[in-house]
Coordinates of C-alpha atoms and ligand atoms in Angstrom, one line a residue:
M19 CA 2.9 -5.8 -11.2
G20 CA 3.3 -5.4 -7.5
V21 CA 6.4 -6.4 -5.6
S22 CA 4.9 -6.6 -2.2
L23 CA 5.9 -10.2 -1.7
D24 CA 9.5 -9.1 -2.0
Y25 CA 9.4 -6.7 1.0
E26 CA 11.0 -7.9 4.1
E27 CA 11.3 -6.6 7.6
N28 CA 14.3 -4.2 8.1
G29 CA 14.1 -3.4 4.4
K30 CA 14.5 0.2 3.3
I31 CA 11.8 2.1 1.5
V32 CA 11.9 5.4 -0.4
S33 CA 8.3 6.8 -0.6
R34 CA 6.9 8.6 -3.6
K35 CA 5.5 11.3 -1.4
P36 CA 7.5 12.7 1.5
H37 CA 6.2 12.3 5.1
A38 CA 4.9 15.4 6.9
C39 CA 8.4 15.9 8.3
G40 CA 9.9 16.1 4.8
G41 CA 11.7 12.7 5.0
N42 CA 11.1 10.1 2.4
E43 CA 13.1 7.2 3.7
W44 CA 11.5 4.5 5.8
T45 CA 12.4 1.2 7.5
I46 CA 10.0 -1.7 7.4
L47 CA 9.3 -2.9 10.9
R48 CA 6.7 -5.5 10.2
V49 CA 5.1 -7.0 7.1
G50 CA 1.6 -8.5 6.9
A51 CA -2.0 -7.3 6.2
E52 CA -0.8 -4.0 7.5
Y53 CA 2.8 -2.9 7.0
K54 CA 4.4 -1.1 9.9
I55 CA 7.0 1.4 8.7
K56 CA 9.1 3.9 10.5
C57 CA 10.2 7.3 9.1
D58 CA 14.0 7.4 9.3
K59 CA 14.0 11.1 9.8
C60 CA 11.4 11.7 12.6
K61 CA 11.1 8.1 13.8
R62 CA 7.3 8.2 13.7
I63 CA 5.5 4.9 12.9
V64 CA 2.9 4.6 10.1
F65 CA 0.7 1.7 9.1
V66 CA 0.0 1.0 5.5
P67 CA -2.4 -1.6 4.3
R68 CA -0.8 -4.3 2.1
D69 CA -2.9 -3.3 -1.0
K70 CA -1.6 0.3 -0.7
I71 CA 2.0 -0.4 -0.2
D72 CA 3.0 -0.5 -3.9
K73 CA 1.5 2.9 -4.3
V74 CA 3.5 4.3 -1.5
V75 CA 6.9 2.8 -2.4
K76 CA 9.1 4.4 -5.0
S77 CA 12.0 2.1 -4.4
Y78 CA 13.0 -0.6 -2.1
E79 CA 16.3 -2.0 -0.9
R80 CA 16.7 -5.2 1.1
R81 CA 18.8 -5.0 4.2
Ligands
ZN17 ZN1 8.8 11.7 9.2

């Protein structure tokens, strides 16, 4: 069961796989058909299609 509907902007994500920089914590900047998330370590921005977001997210914390 997906939890996509629970994600909110400014929420905090821990990803299953680390980013190229080694960080695995992200901040949700925008939700929608494509999620816009920012790596908390290197500050790069990545877009994730909504149907992929549950596969990326290991844990989520509302802010
Ligand atoms: Zn990064």
